[in-house]
């Protein structure tokens, strides 16, 4: 049973001794302080979205279209937020979504390792991007007993893809997440205005430069040649035939990220997917679409409990986590908020953020009279004025 709400008591008791929270308690303050702390180029990459960022805004705003109906006389003194997925039992449904520049978010440029350390301290699993500042083998030991997942940007070179997957398998990662919507960068005005693309400057390419297949492709340690070869192989536009090949590479759970249509979810399951990840990349890739939360219910209905449904995009609070669970998610991922927490406070800042999100989610269940996620799903409703009510 969850004890996440205890973090609230820790904060109040510490305040009695004169120790106020070192890090922000709300997203708006976190974003403001992290914005001031991050270099402009990195901030634009993290905070920016595609086009005029309409979809990015919709992702966050969509949670206001749903509300929870409290139930009384329940006695929800014990709540269960645990999740069993991919052969593991997690104390909570929270996970850290893959972020390709997380390695740059700490002053020492070992942000991937810092994420793993926070994961070990909280039990919140993380997905690590192909784009890392430390090789995948050097990151996972820092996660301790908390399972870690590897996210694959499938390259054009199949031999390189196989090498990356096999390395992750050998290193002990618990699953492979294939991102489907980023074979080409979306139109990102903030990055374009500053001419900033970290990979073209040689950043977050350590999984490539440490890979024997990629090194053989380049045949040189010249940074320019490394970047040119990375550009040439990055971004394979996948088809359903590729899914059959990807499935053949590993016995690890295969999770497909970017699924937003129920028909795609059904077909993915037919071809051997072990997890469906409903996401629109936080609004960073395609602009003008629905929020990810709007597509989640139909995707979850199509999956019908056969495999875990993961979700991210727009989550800004513990209450958002609960609502996403209520609409069918098995596990809920954080993106920008955890980048800001890490950038502002390193491992302690990220641990604080995760404990705060989990405490809020746990307390929301308690005061609403929900013992578990099933109760959330029974009592979530569209608001009378939101998009979900209008259909």
Tab-separated table of C-alpha atoms in Angstrom:
chain	number	residue	atom	x	y	z
A	1	UNK	CA	0.000	0.000	0.000
A	2	UNK	CA	1.237	3.479	-0.851
A	3	UNK	CA	2.832	5.723	1.754
A	4	UNK	CA	3.587	8.528	-0.664
A	5	UNK	CA	1.382	10.986	1.233
A	6	UNK	CA	3.876	10.862	4.116
A	7	UNK	CA	6.093	13.289	2.214
A	8	UNK	CA	3.622	16.034	3.128
A	9	UNK	CA	4.181	15.333	6.831
A	10	UNK	CA	7.949	15.378	6.357
A	11	UNK	CA	7.742	18.845	4.829
A	12	UNK	CA	5.523	20.265	7.568
A	13	UNK	CA	7.644	18.734	10.346
A	14	UNK	CA	10.857	20.055	8.800
A	15	UNK	CA	9.302	23.514	8.684
A	16	UNK	CA	8.756	23.354	12.454
A	17	UNK	CA	12.527	23.141	12.735
A	18	UNK	CA	13.011	26.092	10.437
A	19	UNK	CA	13.719	24.115	7.272
A	20	UNK	CA	11.489	25.185	4.413
A	21	UNK	CA	11.473	23.262	1.102
A	22	UNK	CA	14.579	23.946	-0.943
A	23	UNK	CA	12.803	23.338	-4.239
A	24	UNK	CA	9.466	24.538	-5.673
A	25	UNK	CA	6.190	22.908	-4.712
A	26	UNK	CA	4.240	23.830	-7.866
A	27	UNK	CA	4.909	23.573	-11.581
A	28	UNK	CA	4.657	27.285	-12.379
A	29	UNK	CA	7.378	28.180	-9.880
A	30	UNK	CA	9.501	25.235	-10.983
A	31	UNK	CA	9.264	26.290	-14.613
A	32	UNK	CA	10.076	29.914	-13.809
A	33	UNK	CA	13.137	29.095	-11.713
A	34	UNK	CA	14.438	26.443	-14.122
A	35	UNK	CA	13.959	28.864	-17.007
A	36	UNK	CA	16.251	31.305	-15.242
A	37	UNK	CA	18.832	28.598	-14.522
A	38	UNK	CA	19.112	26.973	-17.959
A	39	UNK	CA	21.171	28.348	-20.869
A	40	UNK	CA	18.905	29.833	-23.531
A	41	UNK	CA	19.801	27.318	-26.237
A	42	UNK	CA	19.117	24.325	-24.013
A	43	UNK	CA	15.980	25.928	-22.607
A	44	UNK	CA	14.562	26.492	-26.093
A	45	UNK	CA	15.153	22.851	-26.956
A	46	UNK	CA	13.487	21.625	-23.766
A	47	UNK	CA	10.623	24.093	-23.490
A	48	UNK	CA	9.885	24.554	-27.172
A	49	UNK	CA	7.266	22.766	-29.215
A	50	UNK	CA	6.329	22.394	-32.858
A	51	UNK	CA	4.855	25.279	-34.857
A	52	UNK	CA	2.983	27.823	-32.773
A	53	UNK	CA	2.951	25.233	-29.941
A	54	UNK	CA	-0.828	24.819	-30.033
A	55	UNK	CA	-0.635	21.063	-29.471
A	56	UNK	CA	1.861	21.534	-26.663
A	57	UNK	CA	-0.572	23.875	-24.913
A	58	UNK	CA	-3.502	21.552	-25.576
A	59	UNK	CA	-1.630	18.688	-23.950
A	60	UNK	CA	-1.530	20.530	-20.636
A	61	UNK	CA	-4.920	22.221	-20.946
A	62	UNK	CA	-6.795	18.991	-21.716
A	63	UNK	CA	-6.586	17.814	-18.105
A	64	UNK	CA	-8.931	20.646	-17.093
A	65	UNK	CA	-11.633	19.031	-19.231
A	66	UNK	CA	-11.927	16.147	-16.783
A	67	UNK	CA	-12.973	16.084	-13.144
A	68	UNK	CA	-13.214	13.554	-10.338
A	69	UNK	CA	-16.355	12.897	-8.318
A	70	UNK	CA	-15.523	12.339	-4.616
A	71	UNK	CA	-17.027	9.343	-2.820
A	72	UNK	CA	-17.668	9.543	0.918
A	73	UNK	CA	-17.913	6.978	3.741
A	74	UNK	CA	-15.286	4.858	2.025
A	75	UNK	CA	-12.536	4.898	4.610
A	76	UNK	CA	-9.703	5.117	2.080
A	77	UNK	CA	-7.009	5.128	4.750
A	78	UNK	CA	-5.008	2.697	2.637
A	79	UNK	CA	-4.468	3.216	-1.076
A	80	UNK	CA	-2.803	1.009	-3.631
A	81	UNK	CA	-0.986	2.728	-6.486
A	82	UNK	CA	1.220	-0.237	-7.347
A	83	UNK	CA	1.447	-1.477	-10.931
A	84	UNK	CA	2.530	-4.786	-12.426
A	85	UNK	CA	3.882	-4.355	-15.947
A	86	UNK	CA	6.475	-6.034	-18.158
A	87	UNK	CA	7.196	-8.655	-15.528
A	88	UNK	CA	7.912	-6.135	-12.768
A	89	UNK	CA	5.915	-4.695	-9.895
A	90	UNK	CA	6.329	-0.960	-9.417
A	91	UNK	CA	5.275	0.855	-6.239
A	92	UNK	CA	3.645	3.576	-8.321
A	93	UNK	CA	2.463	4.161	-11.906
A	94	UNK	CA	4.928	7.012	-12.474
A	95	UNK	CA	7.863	6.778	-14.886
A	96	UNK	CA	10.379	9.156	-16.432
A	97	UNK	CA	9.885	9.533	-20.165
A	98	UNK	CA	12.884	9.528	-22.507
A	99	UNK	CA	14.401	12.979	-23.025
A	100	UNK	CA	17.210	13.211	-25.540
A	101	UNK	CA	19.071	16.130	-23.951
A	102	UNK	CA	18.722	15.104	-20.322
A	103	UNK	CA	22.448	14.426	-20.258
A	104	UNK	CA	23.042	18.155	-20.735
A	105	UNK	CA	20.613	19.274	-18.016
A	106	UNK	CA	23.175	19.072	-15.194
A	107	UNK	CA	26.291	21.163	-14.859
A	108	UNK	CA	28.593	18.163	-15.128
A	109	UNK	CA	26.795	16.862	-18.256
A	110	UNK	CA	26.068	13.528	-16.637
A	111	UNK	CA	22.323	14.059	-16.506
A	112	UNK	CA	21.546	10.508	-17.614
A	113	UNK	CA	23.432	9.169	-14.613
A	114	UNK	CA	21.688	11.666	-12.330
A	115	UNK	CA	18.309	10.413	-13.578
A	116	UNK	CA	19.361	6.853	-12.801
A	117	UNK	CA	20.422	7.868	-9.294
A	118	UNK	CA	17.069	9.551	-8.668
A	119	UNK	CA	15.331	6.475	-10.044
A	120	UNK	CA	17.224	4.295	-7.582
A	121	UNK	CA	16.259	6.551	-4.662
A	122	UNK	CA	12.555	6.739	-5.529
A	123	UNK	CA	11.783	3.433	-7.273
A	124	UNK	CA	10.408	5.388	-10.235
A	125	UNK	CA	11.619	3.692	-13.445
A	126	UNK	CA	13.174	5.708	-16.245
A	127	UNK	CA	13.371	5.321	-19.993
A	128	UNK	CA	16.703	6.432	-21.401
A	129	UNK	CA	16.950	7.899	-24.873
A	130	UNK	CA	19.259	6.658	-27.577
A	131	UNK	CA	20.619	10.204	-27.345
A	132	UNK	CA	22.765	10.098	-24.201
A	133	UNK	CA	25.811	11.885	-22.819
A	134	UNK	CA	27.017	8.668	-21.185
A	135	UNK	CA	26.935	5.230	-22.852
A	136	UNK	CA	23.925	3.133	-21.913
A	137	UNK	CA	26.115	0.541	-20.173
A	138	UNK	CA	27.547	3.174	-17.822
A	139	UNK	CA	24.162	4.596	-16.843
A	140	UNK	CA	22.128	1.571	-15.790
A	141	UNK	CA	24.256	0.530	-12.774
A	142	UNK	CA	23.307	3.807	-11.072
A	143	UNK	CA	19.613	2.815	-11.129
A	144	UNK	CA	20.195	0.072	-8.574
A	145	UNK	CA	17.281	-2.341	-8.309
A	146	UNK	CA	14.854	-0.055	-10.149
A	147	UNK	CA	14.192	-1.386	-13.675
A	148	UNK	CA	15.363	0.761	-16.562
A	149	UNK	CA	14.089	0.890	-20.137
A	150	UNK	CA	15.929	1.813	-23.337
A	151	UNK	CA	14.280	3.995	-25.971
A	152	UNK	CA	15.361	3.351	-29.550
A	153	UNK	CA	15.423	5.888	-32.335
A	154	UNK	CA	15.594	3.301	-35.090
A	155	UNK	CA	18.448	4.142	-37.481
A	156	UNK	CA	18.397	3.456	-41.200
A	157	UNK	CA	21.238	0.983	-40.756
A	158	UNK	CA	19.670	-2.240	-39.489
A	159	UNK	CA	22.971	-3.596	-38.227
A	160	UNK	CA	23.354	-0.523	-36.016
A	161	UNK	CA	19.795	-0.911	-34.735
A	162	UNK	CA	20.486	-4.525	-33.848
A	163	UNK	CA	23.687	-3.549	-32.065
A	164	UNK	CA	21.938	-0.910	-29.933
A	165	UNK	CA	19.135	-3.308	-28.988
A	166	UNK	CA	21.539	-6.118	-28.142
A	167	UNK	CA	23.694	-3.788	-26.057
A	168	UNK	CA	20.655	-2.689	-24.066
A	169	UNK	CA	19.623	-6.296	-23.565
A	170	UNK	CA	23.111	-7.309	-22.421
A	171	UNK	CA	23.347	-4.331	-20.063
A	172	UNK	CA	20.179	-5.348	-18.232
A	173	UNK	CA	17.518	-2.958	-19.510
A	174	UNK	CA	14.009	-4.247	-18.874
A	175	UNK	CA	12.439	-3.321	-22.203
A	176	UNK	CA	12.895	-1.583	-25.534
A	177	UNK	CA	10.730	1.423	-26.392
A	178	UNK	CA	10.648	2.272	-30.094
A	179	UNK	CA	9.737	5.887	-30.818
A	180	UNK	CA	7.708	6.129	-34.019
A	181	UNK	CA	7.181	9.847	-34.617
A	182	UNK	CA	10.738	11.204	-34.724
A	183	UNK	CA	12.383	9.877	-37.862
A	184	UNK	CA	12.606	13.541	-38.930
A	185	UNK	CA	12.543	16.595	-36.612
A	186	UNK	CA	9.309	18.539	-36.445
A	187	UNK	CA	9.162	22.255	-37.306
A	188	UNK	CA	10.474	23.902	-34.128
A	189	UNK	CA	10.662	27.693	-34.439
A	190	UNK	CA	12.489	28.239	-31.141
A	191	UNK	CA	15.339	25.969	-32.177
A	192	UNK	CA	15.369	27.277	-35.733
A	193	UNK	CA	15.606	30.886	-34.555
A	194	UNK	CA	18.725	30.086	-32.541
A	195	UNK	CA	20.162	27.605	-35.029
A	196	UNK	CA	20.354	25.130	-32.193
A	197	UNK	CA	20.365	21.376	-32.735
A	198	UNK	CA	22.510	19.719	-30.039
A	199	UNK	CA	23.286	16.570	-32.009
A	200	UNK	CA	24.747	18.571	-34.899
A	201	UNK	CA	27.159	20.059	-32.377
A	202	UNK	CA	28.260	16.594	-31.298
A	203	UNK	CA	26.222	16.396	-28.104
A	204	UNK	CA	24.315	13.353	-26.732
A	205	UNK	CA	25.898	10.951	-29.230
A	206	UNK	CA	27.764	8.710	-26.772
A	207	UNK	CA	25.682	5.632	-27.577
A	208	UNK	CA	26.807	6.004	-31.167
A	209	UNK	CA	30.474	6.758	-30.567
A	210	UNK	CA	30.673	3.790	-28.175
A	211	UNK	CA	29.006	1.418	-30.643
A	212	UNK	CA	31.267	-0.907	-32.674
A	213	UNK	CA	28.961	-0.867	-35.689
A	214	UNK	CA	28.748	2.921	-35.782
A	215	UNK	CA	32.497	3.288	-35.249
A	216	UNK	CA	33.126	0.969	-38.184
A	217	UNK	CA	30.712	3.029	-40.288
A	218	UNK	CA	32.584	6.256	-39.494
A	219	UNK	CA	36.118	4.882	-39.538
A	220	UNK	CA	37.404	8.028	-37.852
A	221	UNK	CA	37.393	9.947	-34.572
A	222	UNK	CA	36.919	13.223	-36.411
A	223	UNK	CA	33.926	14.955	-34.738
A	224	UNK	CA	32.693	16.284	-38.081
A	225	UNK	CA	32.707	12.810	-39.624
A	226	UNK	CA	30.861	11.434	-36.581
A	227	UNK	CA	28.101	14.021	-36.926
A	228	UNK	CA	27.832	13.540	-40.700
A	229	UNK	CA	27.454	9.771	-40.326
A	230	UNK	CA	24.930	10.241	-37.541
A	231	UNK	CA	22.857	12.535	-39.769
A	232	UNK	CA	23.040	10.015	-42.585
A	233	UNK	CA	21.744	7.095	-40.521
A	234	UNK	CA	19.395	8.708	-38.018
A	235	UNK	CA	15.699	8.464	-38.623
A	236	UNK	CA	14.200	5.452	-40.329
A	237	UNK	CA	10.569	5.960	-41.358
A	238	UNK	CA	9.143	2.702	-40.044
A	239	UNK	CA	6.459	0.547	-41.643
A	240	UNK	CA	4.512	-2.410	-40.271
A	241	UNK	CA	7.035	-4.724	-41.966
A	242	UNK	CA	9.757	-3.166	-39.816
A	243	UNK	CA	7.810	-4.050	-36.683
A	244	UNK	CA	8.101	-7.735	-37.518
A	245	UNK	CA	11.866	-7.274	-37.842
A	246	UNK	CA	12.128	-5.259	-34.611
A	247	UNK	CA	10.153	-7.893	-32.745
A	248	UNK	CA	12.653	-10.525	-33.924
A	249	UNK	CA	15.646	-8.702	-32.429
A	250	UNK	CA	14.971	-9.344	-28.758
A	251	UNK	CA	12.949	-11.262	-26.216
A	252	UNK	CA	12.655	-8.101	-24.096
A	253	UNK	CA	9.267	-6.389	-23.927
A	254	UNK	CA	8.778	-4.223	-27.019
A	255	UNK	CA	6.908	-0.955	-26.374
A	256	UNK	CA	5.727	1.289	-29.210
A	257	UNK	CA	5.785	5.040	-28.472
A	258	UNK	CA	3.618	7.469	-30.414
A	259	UNK	CA	0.481	5.349	-30.867
A	260	UNK	CA	-2.572	7.630	-30.912
A	261	UNK	CA	-5.112	5.774	-33.071
A	262	UNK	CA	-6.991	2.691	-31.830
A	263	UNK	CA	-6.514	0.872	-35.133
A	264	UNK	CA	-2.740	1.320	-34.851
A	265	UNK	CA	-2.880	-0.044	-31.309
A	266	UNK	CA	-4.792	-3.157	-32.404
A	267	UNK	CA	-2.460	-3.870	-35.302
A	268	UNK	CA	0.605	-3.349	-33.130
A	269	UNK	CA	-0.688	-5.964	-30.696
A	270	UNK	CA	-1.357	-8.373	-33.556
A	271	UNK	CA	2.285	-8.012	-34.611
A	272	UNK	CA	3.700	-8.728	-31.166
A	273	UNK	CA	3.967	-5.435	-29.307
A	274	UNK	CA	4.157	-5.842	-25.522
A	275	UNK	CA	3.211	-2.274	-24.646
A	276	UNK	CA	1.391	0.648	-26.246
A	277	UNK	CA	2.698	4.137	-25.454
A	278	UNK	CA	0.161	6.878	-26.167
A	279	UNK	CA	2.059	10.121	-26.711
A	280	UNK	CA	2.448	12.989	-29.163
A	281	UNK	CA	6.010	13.710	-28.048
A	282	UNK	CA	4.855	16.505	-25.780
A	283	UNK	CA	3.811	18.562	-28.796
A	284	UNK	CA	7.424	18.763	-29.999
A	285	UNK	CA	6.926	16.932	-33.287
A	286	UNK	CA	3.506	17.521	-34.875
A	287	UNK	CA	1.484	20.674	-34.286
A	288	UNK	CA	-2.250	21.155	-34.750
A	289	UNK	CA	-3.355	17.768	-33.475
A	290	UNK	CA	-5.436	16.607	-30.582
A	291	UNK	CA	-3.918	16.467	-27.138
A	292	UNK	CA	-2.540	13.082	-26.174
A	293	UNK	CA	-5.094	12.903	-23.347
A	294	UNK	CA	-7.925	13.162	-25.878
A	295	UNK	CA	-6.635	10.144	-27.793
A	296	UNK	CA	-5.862	8.063	-24.699
A	297	UNK	CA	-9.358	6.645	-23.938
A	298	UNK	CA	-9.863	5.108	-27.388
A	299	UNK	CA	-6.351	3.676	-27.406
A	300	UNK	CA	-6.886	2.143	-23.967
A	301	UNK	CA	-10.241	0.737	-25.062
A	302	UNK	CA	-8.629	-0.852	-28.127
A	303	UNK	CA	-5.904	-2.439	-26.014
A	304	UNK	CA	-8.559	-3.747	-23.608
A	305	UNK	CA	-6.099	-4.735	-20.902
A	306	UNK	CA	-4.042	-7.063	-23.088
A	307	UNK	CA	-0.804	-5.109	-22.522
A	308	UNK	CA	0.175	-2.057	-20.463
A	309	UNK	CA	-0.795	1.354	-21.848
A	310	UNK	CA	1.817	4.016	-21.164
A	311	UNK	CA	1.059	7.702	-21.505
A	312	UNK	CA	2.824	11.046	-21.507
A	313	UNK	CA	2.415	14.609	-22.834
A	314	UNK	CA	1.187	17.541	-20.770
A	315	UNK	CA	1.441	16.028	-17.272
A	316	UNK	CA	2.134	18.877	-14.862
A	317	UNK	CA	0.941	17.616	-11.452
A	318	UNK	CA	0.025	14.612	-9.376
A	319	UNK	CA	-3.615	15.373	-10.166
A	320	UNK	CA	-2.815	15.046	-13.876
A	321	UNK	CA	-1.256	11.657	-13.169
A	322	UNK	CA	-4.467	10.486	-11.489
A	323	UNK	CA	-6.643	11.735	-14.350
A	324	UNK	CA	-4.514	9.963	-16.945
A	325	UNK	CA	-4.855	6.754	-14.942
A	326	UNK	CA	-8.590	7.332	-14.815
A	327	UNK	CA	-8.752	7.560	-18.606
A	328	UNK	CA	-6.995	4.265	-19.143
A	329	UNK	CA	-3.256	4.663	-18.671
A	330	UNK	CA	-1.406	1.889	-16.857
A	331	UNK	CA	1.648	4.072	-16.241
A	332	UNK	CA	2.115	7.818	-16.628
A	333	UNK	CA	5.306	9.492	-17.793
A	334	UNK	CA	6.811	12.858	-16.900
A	335	UNK	CA	8.765	14.911	-19.413
A	336	UNK	CA	9.490	18.630	-19.048
A	337	UNK	CA	8.732	18.806	-15.298
A	338	UNK	CA	11.420	16.316	-14.402
A	339	UNK	CA	13.933	17.993	-16.711
A	340	UNK	CA	13.291	21.243	-14.843
A	341	UNK	CA	13.588	19.523	-11.473
A	342	UNK	CA	16.909	18.001	-12.453
A	343	UNK	CA	18.238	21.213	-13.984
A	344	UNK	CA	17.316	23.227	-10.905
A	345	UNK	CA	18.402	20.856	-8.166
A	346	UNK	CA	20.266	17.862	-9.551
A	347	UNK	CA	19.397	14.499	-8.022
A	348	UNK	CA	17.857	16.060	-4.851
A	349	UNK	CA	15.714	18.361	-6.992
A	350	UNK	CA	14.433	15.458	-9.095
A	351	UNK	CA	13.803	13.270	-6.043
A	352	UNK	CA	11.793	16.110	-4.483
A	353	UNK	CA	9.739	16.518	-7.639
A	354	UNK	CA	8.934	12.815	-7.881
A	355	UNK	CA	8.023	12.509	-4.220
A	356	UNK	CA	5.820	15.579	-4.530
A	357	UNK	CA	3.939	14.257	-7.554
A	358	UNK	CA	3.385	10.921	-5.844
A	359	UNK	CA	2.294	12.548	-2.579
A	360	UNK	CA	-0.239	14.711	-4.412
A	361	UNK	CA	-1.600	11.717	-6.335
A	362	UNK	CA	-1.856	9.628	-3.174
A	363	UNK	CA	-3.567	12.408	-1.207
A	364	UNK	CA	-5.997	13.003	-4.064
A	365	UNK	CA	-7.070	9.377	-3.872
A	366	UNK	CA	-7.400	9.649	-0.098
A	367	UNK	CA	-9.570	12.749	0.049
A	368	UNK	CA	-11.733	11.569	-2.858
A	369	UNK	CA	-12.375	8.207	-1.214
A	370	UNK	CA	-10.530	6.120	-3.813
A	371	UNK	CA	-8.611	3.061	-2.664
A	372	UNK	CA	-7.150	2.305	-6.080
A	373	UNK	CA	-7.120	3.190	-9.767
A	374	UNK	CA	-10.300	1.223	-10.416
A	375	UNK	CA	-12.168	3.714	-8.225
A	376	UNK	CA	-10.692	6.598	-10.200
A	377	UNK	CA	-11.973	5.090	-13.441
A	378	UNK	CA	-15.438	4.669	-11.986
A	379	UNK	CA	-15.628	8.311	-10.933
A	380	UNK	CA	-13.906	10.405	-13.592
A	381	UNK	CA	-16.249	12.626	-15.613
A	382	UNK	CA	-15.993	15.203	-18.401
A	383	UNK	CA	-16.530	18.723	-17.188
A	384	UNK	CA	-19.665	20.473	-18.391
A	385	UNK	CA	-17.750	23.113	-20.338
A	386	UNK	CA	-14.694	21.236	-21.591
A	387	UNK	CA	-13.936	19.724	-24.982
A	388	UNK	CA	-14.583	16.222	-23.665
A	389	UNK	CA	-18.202	17.163	-22.871
A	390	UNK	CA	-18.803	18.705	-26.293
A	391	UNK	CA	-17.667	15.578	-28.118
